[in-house]
mmCIF file of C-alpha atoms and ligand atoms in Angstrom:
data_model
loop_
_atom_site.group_PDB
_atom_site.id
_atom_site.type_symbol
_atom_site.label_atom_id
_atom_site.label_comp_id
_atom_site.label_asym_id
_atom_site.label_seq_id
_atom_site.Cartn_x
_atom_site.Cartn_y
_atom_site.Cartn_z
ATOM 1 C CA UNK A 81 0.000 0.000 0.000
ATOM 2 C CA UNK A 82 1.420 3.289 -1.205
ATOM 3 C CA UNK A 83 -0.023 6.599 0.854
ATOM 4 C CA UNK A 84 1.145 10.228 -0.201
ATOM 5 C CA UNK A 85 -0.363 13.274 0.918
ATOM 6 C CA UNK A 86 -0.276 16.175 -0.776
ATOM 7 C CA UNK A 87 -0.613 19.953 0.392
ATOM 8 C CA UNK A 88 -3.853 21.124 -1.542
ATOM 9 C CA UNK A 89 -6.536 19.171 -3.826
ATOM 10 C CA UNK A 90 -5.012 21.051 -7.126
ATOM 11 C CA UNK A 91 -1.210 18.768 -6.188
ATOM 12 C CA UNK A 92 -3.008 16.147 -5.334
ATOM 13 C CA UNK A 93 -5.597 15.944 -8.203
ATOM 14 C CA UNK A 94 -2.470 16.152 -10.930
ATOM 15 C CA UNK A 95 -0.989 13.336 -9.229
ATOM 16 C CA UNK A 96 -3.784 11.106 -9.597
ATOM 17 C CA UNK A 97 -4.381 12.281 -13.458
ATOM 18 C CA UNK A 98 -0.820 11.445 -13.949
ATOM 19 C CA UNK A 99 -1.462 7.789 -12.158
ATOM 20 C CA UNK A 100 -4.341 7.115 -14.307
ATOM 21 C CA UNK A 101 -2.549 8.172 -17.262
ATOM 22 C CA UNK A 102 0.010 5.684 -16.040
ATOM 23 C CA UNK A 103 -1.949 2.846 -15.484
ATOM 24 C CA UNK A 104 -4.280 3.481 -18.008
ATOM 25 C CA UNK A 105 -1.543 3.409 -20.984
ATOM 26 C CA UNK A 106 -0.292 0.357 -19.050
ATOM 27 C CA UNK A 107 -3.136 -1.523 -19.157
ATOM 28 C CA UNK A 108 -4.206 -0.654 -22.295
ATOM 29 C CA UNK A 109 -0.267 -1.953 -23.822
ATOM 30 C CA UNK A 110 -0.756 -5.382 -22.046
ATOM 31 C CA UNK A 111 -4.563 -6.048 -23.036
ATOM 32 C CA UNK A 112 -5.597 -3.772 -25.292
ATOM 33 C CA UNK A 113 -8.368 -1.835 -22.894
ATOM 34 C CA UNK A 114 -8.474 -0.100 -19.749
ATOM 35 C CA UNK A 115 -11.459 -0.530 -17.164
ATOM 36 C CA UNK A 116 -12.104 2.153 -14.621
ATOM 37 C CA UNK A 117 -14.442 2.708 -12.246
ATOM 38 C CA UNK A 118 -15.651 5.896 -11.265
ATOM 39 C CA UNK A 119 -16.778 6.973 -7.377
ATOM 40 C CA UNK A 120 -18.865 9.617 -6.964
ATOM 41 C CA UNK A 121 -18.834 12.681 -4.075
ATOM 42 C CA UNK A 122 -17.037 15.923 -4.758
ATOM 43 C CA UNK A 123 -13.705 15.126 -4.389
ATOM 44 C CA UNK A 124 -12.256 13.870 -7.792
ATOM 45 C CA UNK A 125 -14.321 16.740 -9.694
ATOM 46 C CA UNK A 126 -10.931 19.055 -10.316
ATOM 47 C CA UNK A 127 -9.112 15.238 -11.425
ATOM 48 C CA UNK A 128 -12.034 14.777 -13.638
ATOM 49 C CA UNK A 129 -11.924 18.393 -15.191
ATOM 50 C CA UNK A 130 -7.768 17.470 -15.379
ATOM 51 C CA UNK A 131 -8.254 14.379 -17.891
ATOM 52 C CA UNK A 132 -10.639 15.782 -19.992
ATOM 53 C CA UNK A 133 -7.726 18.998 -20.347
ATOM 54 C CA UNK A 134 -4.023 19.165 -21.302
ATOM 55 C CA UNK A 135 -2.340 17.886 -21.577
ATOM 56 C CA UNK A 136 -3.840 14.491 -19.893
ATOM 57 C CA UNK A 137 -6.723 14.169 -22.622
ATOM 58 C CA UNK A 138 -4.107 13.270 -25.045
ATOM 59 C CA UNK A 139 -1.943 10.895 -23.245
ATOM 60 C CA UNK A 140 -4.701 7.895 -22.928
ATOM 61 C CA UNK A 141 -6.222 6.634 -26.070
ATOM 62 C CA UNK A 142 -9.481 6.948 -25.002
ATOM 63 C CA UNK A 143 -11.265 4.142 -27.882
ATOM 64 C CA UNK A 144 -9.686 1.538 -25.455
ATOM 65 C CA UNK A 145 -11.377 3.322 -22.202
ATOM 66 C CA UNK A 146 -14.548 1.155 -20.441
ATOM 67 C CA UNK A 147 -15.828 3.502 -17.895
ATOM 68 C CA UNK A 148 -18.480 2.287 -14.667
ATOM 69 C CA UNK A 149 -19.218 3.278 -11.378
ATOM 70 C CA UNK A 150 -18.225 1.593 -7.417
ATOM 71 C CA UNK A 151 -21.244 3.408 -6.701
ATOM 72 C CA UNK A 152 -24.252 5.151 -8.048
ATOM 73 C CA UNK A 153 -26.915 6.972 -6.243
ATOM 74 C CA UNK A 154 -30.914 5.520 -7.746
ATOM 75 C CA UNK A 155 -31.630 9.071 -8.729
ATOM 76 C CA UNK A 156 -32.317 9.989 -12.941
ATOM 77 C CA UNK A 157 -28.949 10.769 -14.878
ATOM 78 C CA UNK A 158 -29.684 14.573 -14.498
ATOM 79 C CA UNK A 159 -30.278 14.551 -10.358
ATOM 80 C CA UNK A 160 -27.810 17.262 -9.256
ATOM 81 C CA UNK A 161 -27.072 13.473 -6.971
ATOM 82 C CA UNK A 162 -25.932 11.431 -10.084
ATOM 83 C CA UNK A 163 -22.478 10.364 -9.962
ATOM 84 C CA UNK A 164 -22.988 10.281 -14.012
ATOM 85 C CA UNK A 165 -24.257 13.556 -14.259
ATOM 86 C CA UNK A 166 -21.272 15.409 -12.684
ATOM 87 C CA UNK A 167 -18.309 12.496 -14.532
ATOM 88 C CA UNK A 168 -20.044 13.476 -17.913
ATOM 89 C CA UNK A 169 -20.635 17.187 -17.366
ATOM 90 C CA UNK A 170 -16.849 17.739 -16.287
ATOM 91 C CA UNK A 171 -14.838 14.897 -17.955
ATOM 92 C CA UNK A 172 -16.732 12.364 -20.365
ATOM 93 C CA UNK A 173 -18.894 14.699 -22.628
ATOM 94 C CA UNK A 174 -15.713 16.327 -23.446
ATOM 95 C CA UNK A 175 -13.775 13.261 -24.257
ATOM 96 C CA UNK A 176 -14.025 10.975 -27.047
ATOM 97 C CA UNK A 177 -15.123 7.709 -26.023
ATOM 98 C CA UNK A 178 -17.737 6.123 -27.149
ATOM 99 C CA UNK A 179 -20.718 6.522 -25.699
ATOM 100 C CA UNK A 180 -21.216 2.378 -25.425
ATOM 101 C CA UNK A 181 -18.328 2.537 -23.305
ATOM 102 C CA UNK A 182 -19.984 4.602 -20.544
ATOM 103 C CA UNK A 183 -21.685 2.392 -18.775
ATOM 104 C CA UNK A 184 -24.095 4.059 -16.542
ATOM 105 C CA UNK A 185 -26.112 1.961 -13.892
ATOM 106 C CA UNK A 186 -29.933 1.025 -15.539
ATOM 107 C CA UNK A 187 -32.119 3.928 -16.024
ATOM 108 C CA UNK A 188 -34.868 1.755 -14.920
ATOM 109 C CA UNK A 189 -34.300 1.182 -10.966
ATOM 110 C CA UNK A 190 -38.052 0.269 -9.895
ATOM 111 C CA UNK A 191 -36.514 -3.214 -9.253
ATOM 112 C CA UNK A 192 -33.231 -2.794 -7.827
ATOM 113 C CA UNK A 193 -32.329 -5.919 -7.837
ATOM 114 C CA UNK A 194 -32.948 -6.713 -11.080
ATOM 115 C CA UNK A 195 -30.774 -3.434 -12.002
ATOM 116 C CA UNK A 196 -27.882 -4.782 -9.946
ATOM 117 C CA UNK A 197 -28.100 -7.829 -11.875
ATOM 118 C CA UNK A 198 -28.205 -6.458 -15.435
ATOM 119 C CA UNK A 199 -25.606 -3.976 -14.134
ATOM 120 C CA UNK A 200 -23.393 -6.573 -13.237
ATOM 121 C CA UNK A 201 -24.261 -8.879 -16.910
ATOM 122 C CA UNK A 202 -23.318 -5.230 -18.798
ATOM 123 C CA UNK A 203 -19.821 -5.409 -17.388
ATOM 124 C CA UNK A 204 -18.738 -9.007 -18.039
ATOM 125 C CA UNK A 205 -19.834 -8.615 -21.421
ATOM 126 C CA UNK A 206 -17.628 -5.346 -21.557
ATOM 127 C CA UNK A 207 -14.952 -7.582 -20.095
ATOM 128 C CA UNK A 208 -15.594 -10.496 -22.146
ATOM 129 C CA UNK A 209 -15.861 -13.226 -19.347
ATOM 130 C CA UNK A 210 -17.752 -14.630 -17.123
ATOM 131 C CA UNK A 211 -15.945 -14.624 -14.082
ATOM 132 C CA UNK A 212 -15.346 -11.963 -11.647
ATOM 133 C CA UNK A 213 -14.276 -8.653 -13.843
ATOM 134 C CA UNK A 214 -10.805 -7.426 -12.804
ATOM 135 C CA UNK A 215 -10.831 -3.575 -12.973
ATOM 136 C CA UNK A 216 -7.877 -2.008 -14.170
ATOM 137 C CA UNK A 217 -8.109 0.505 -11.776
ATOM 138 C CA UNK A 218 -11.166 1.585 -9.334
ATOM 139 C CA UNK A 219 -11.177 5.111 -8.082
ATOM 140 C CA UNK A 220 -12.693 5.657 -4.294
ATOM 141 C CA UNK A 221 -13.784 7.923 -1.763
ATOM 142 C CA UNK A 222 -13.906 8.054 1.985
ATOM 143 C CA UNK A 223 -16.725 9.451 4.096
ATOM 144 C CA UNK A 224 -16.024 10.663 7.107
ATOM 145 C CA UNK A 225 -17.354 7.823 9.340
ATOM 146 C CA UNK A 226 -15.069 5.707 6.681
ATOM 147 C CA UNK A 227 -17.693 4.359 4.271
ATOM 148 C CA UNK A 228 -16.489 3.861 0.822
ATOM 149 C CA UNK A 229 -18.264 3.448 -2.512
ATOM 150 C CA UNK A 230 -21.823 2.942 -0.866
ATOM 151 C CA UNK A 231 -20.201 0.248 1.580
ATOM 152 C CA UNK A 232 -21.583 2.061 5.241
ATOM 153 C CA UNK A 233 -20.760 1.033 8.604
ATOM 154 C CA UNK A 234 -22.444 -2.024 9.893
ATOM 155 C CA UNK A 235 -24.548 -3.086 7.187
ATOM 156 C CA UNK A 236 -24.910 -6.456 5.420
ATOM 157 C CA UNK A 237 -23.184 -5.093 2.109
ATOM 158 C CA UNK A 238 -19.995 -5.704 4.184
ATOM 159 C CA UNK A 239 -20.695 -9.105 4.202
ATOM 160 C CA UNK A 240 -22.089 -9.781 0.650
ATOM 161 C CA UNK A 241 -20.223 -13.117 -0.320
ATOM 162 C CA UNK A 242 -21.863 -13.831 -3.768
ATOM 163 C CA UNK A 243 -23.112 -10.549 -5.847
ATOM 164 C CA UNK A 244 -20.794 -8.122 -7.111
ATOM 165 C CA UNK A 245 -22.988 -4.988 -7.490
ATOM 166 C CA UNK A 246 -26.421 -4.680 -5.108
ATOM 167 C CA UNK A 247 -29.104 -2.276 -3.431
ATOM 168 C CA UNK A 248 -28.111 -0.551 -0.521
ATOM 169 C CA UNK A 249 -30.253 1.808 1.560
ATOM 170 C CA UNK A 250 -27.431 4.465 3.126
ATOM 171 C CA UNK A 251 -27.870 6.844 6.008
ATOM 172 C CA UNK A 252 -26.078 9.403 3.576
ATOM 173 C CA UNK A 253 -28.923 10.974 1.282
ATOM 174 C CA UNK A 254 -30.101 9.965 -1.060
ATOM 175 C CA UNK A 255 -30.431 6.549 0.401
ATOM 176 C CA UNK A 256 -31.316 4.212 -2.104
ATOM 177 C CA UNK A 257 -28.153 3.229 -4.498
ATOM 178 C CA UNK A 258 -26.416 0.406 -5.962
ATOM 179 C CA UNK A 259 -22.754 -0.360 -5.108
ATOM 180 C CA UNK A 260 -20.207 -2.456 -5.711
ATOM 181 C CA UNK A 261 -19.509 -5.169 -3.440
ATOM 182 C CA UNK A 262 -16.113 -6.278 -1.671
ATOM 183 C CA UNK A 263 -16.031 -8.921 -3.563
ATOM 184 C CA UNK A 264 -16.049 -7.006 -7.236
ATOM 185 C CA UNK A 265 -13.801 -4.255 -5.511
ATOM 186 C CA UNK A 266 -11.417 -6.573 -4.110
ATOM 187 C CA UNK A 267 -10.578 -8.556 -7.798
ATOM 188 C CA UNK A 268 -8.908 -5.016 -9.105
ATOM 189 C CA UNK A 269 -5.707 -4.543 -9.654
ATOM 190 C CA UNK A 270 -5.625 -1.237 -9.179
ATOM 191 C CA UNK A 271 -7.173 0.915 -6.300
ATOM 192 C CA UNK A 272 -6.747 4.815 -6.042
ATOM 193 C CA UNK A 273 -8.436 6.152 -2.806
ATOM 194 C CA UNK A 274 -8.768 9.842 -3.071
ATOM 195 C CA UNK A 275 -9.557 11.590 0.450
ATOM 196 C CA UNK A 276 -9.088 15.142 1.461
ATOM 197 C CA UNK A 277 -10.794 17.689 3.896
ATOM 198 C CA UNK A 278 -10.244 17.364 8.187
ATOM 199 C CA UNK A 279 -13.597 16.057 8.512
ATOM 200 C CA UNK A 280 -11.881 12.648 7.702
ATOM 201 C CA UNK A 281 -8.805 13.093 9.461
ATOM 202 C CA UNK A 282 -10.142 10.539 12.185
ATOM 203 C CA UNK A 283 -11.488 8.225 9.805
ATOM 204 C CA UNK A 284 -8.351 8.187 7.846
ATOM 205 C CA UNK A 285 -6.253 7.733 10.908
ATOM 206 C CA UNK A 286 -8.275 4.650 11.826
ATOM 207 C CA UNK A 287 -8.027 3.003 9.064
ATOM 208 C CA UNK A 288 -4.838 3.346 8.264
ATOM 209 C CA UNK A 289 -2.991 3.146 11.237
ATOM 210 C CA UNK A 290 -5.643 1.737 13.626
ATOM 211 C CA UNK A 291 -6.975 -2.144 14.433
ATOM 212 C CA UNK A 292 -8.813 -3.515 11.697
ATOM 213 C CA UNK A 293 -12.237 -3.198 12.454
ATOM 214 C CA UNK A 294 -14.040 -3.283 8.402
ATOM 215 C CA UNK A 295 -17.663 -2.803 10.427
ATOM 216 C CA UNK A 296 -16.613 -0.032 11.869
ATOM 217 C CA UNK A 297 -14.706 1.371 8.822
ATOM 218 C CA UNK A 298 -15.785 0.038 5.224
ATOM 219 C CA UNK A 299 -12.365 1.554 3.820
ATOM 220 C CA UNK A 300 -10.963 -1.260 5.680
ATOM 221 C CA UNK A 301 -12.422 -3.932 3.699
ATOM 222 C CA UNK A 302 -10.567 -2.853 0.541
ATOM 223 C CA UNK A 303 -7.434 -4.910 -0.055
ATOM 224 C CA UNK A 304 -7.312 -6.497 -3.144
ATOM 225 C CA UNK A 305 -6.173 -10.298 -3.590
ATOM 226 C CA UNK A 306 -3.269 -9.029 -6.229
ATOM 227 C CA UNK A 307 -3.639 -5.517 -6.811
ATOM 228 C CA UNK A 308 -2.204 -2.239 -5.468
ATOM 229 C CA UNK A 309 -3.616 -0.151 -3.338
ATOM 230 C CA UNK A 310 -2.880 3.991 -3.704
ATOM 231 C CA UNK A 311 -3.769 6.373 -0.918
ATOM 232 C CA UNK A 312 -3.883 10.391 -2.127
ATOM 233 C CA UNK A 313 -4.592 12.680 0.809
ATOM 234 C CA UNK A 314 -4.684 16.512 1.370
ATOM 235 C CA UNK A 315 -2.872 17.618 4.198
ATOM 236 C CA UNK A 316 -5.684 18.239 5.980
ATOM 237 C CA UNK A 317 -7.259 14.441 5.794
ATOM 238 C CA UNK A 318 -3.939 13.661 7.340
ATOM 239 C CA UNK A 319 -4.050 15.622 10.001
ATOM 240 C CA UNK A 320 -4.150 12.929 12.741
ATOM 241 C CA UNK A 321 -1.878 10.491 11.172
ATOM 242 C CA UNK A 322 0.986 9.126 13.724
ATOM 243 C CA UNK A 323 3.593 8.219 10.776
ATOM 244 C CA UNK A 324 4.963 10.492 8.782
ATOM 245 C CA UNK A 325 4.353 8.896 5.474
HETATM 246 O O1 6PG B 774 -21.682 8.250 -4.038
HETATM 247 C C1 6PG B 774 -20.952 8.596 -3.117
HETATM 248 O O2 6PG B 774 -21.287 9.377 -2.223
HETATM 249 C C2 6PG B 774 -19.549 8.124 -3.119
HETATM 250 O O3 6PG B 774 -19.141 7.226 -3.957
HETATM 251 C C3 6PG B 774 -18.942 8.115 -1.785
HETATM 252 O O4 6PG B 774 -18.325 6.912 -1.411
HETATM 253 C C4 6PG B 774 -17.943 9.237 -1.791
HETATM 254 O O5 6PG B 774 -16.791 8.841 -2.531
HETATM 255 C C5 6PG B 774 -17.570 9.608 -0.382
HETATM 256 O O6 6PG B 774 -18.760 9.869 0.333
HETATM 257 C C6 6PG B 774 -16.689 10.852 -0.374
HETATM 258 O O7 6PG B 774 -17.459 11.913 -0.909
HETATM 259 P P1 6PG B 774 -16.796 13.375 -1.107
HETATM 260 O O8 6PG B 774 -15.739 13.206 -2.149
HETATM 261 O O9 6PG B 774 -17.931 14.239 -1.588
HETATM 262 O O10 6PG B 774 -16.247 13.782 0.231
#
């Protein structure tokens, strides 16, 4: 595990663009496509307005890109909530991939189990297999109680041994999403956790340097079988971590 913190959200933002750009080109050299996975929140809005800029937009070739999301609110694609609505309004409407490569959760949610389901079917066939899809790279958040994707503190999604995308209800509004499961998330070979602001200083603290305790803090639960996992935090999200890192 590789944890760097960075002294504003602009320094820490162009180090992430250049990671992806890294691992994307990688990825895209050994098996001709790269598979990323999007989080939602507010923090990776400035790296998302980064890639779809220079000089980032023209160091991936973006044909090869397959873009979903760890997590997606069960709100229509132009809810101020969507995680789609802000990804394509600063990064993917400006980019040229095409558009069967974005791979937004159902429209239809009435059944959300039935979305999770043909969420799930839409990425192996992107993958071409039938096994567990290995991301590429999946991009996260923290919350400050240490929920990631829409994994939240002491709920049965922890614990999900089968599905790889379900229905949550969250105590974060709005409530009702789907999200990937530890399973899916924990097949990746990449992971890039992106945390800043002092509101998680404790949460990062604990799950980084504290007893693991996955109930308590989701975050915890992410560490893939064979992948890598990168931490990017602000100063401030540091603030209460013992080790220098
Ligand atoms: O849909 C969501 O809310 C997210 O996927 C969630 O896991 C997010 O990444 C964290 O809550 C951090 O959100 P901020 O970046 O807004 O702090």
């Amino acid at each position: 595990m590789d944890v760097t913190i960075f002294s504003d959200t602009e320094q820490l933002s162009r180090s992430a663009a250049d990671y992806i750009v890294h691992t994307a080109r990688e990825a895209i050299a050994a098996h001709g496509q790269f598979t990323l996975a999007l989080s939602g929140g507010s923090t990776p809005k400035k790296l998302y307005g980064l890639l779809a800029s220079e000089p980032y937009r023209d160091q991936i070739d973006w044909s090869k890109v397959e873009i979903f999301w760890s997590d997606e609110r069960c709100v229509s694609p132009d809810d101020p909530e969507s995680n789609y609505r802000m990804a394509n309004e600063v990064m993917l409407s400006k980019l040229p991939i095409p558009a069967e490569h974005i791979h937004r959760t159902p429209a239809d949610q009435s059944d959300r189990d039935a979305a999770s389901l043909a969420y799930t079917q839409e990425m192996k066939r992107a993958f071409g297999t039938d096994d567990v899809p290995q991301f590429d790279l999946i991009q996260l958040g923290m919350g400050p109680e240490g929920h990631t994707a829409s994994l939240f503190p002491h709920q049965g999604s922890l614990r999900e041994q089968q599905r790889l995308v379900m229905p949550v209800s969250v105590p974060k509004p709005p409530p009702d999403r789907l999200t990937f499961t530890p399973r899916l998330i924990n097949a990746a070979s990449h992971i890039l956790f992106l945390v800043t602001g002092a509101e998680k200083d404790e949460a990062v603290a604990a799950v980084l340097e504290g007893e693991q305790q996955p109930d308590e803090y989701p975050a915890q639960i992410v560490h893939p079988s064979r992948g890598e996992v990168t931490w990017m935090l602000d100063k401030a999200a540091a603030g209460k971590l013992r080790k220098q890192k």
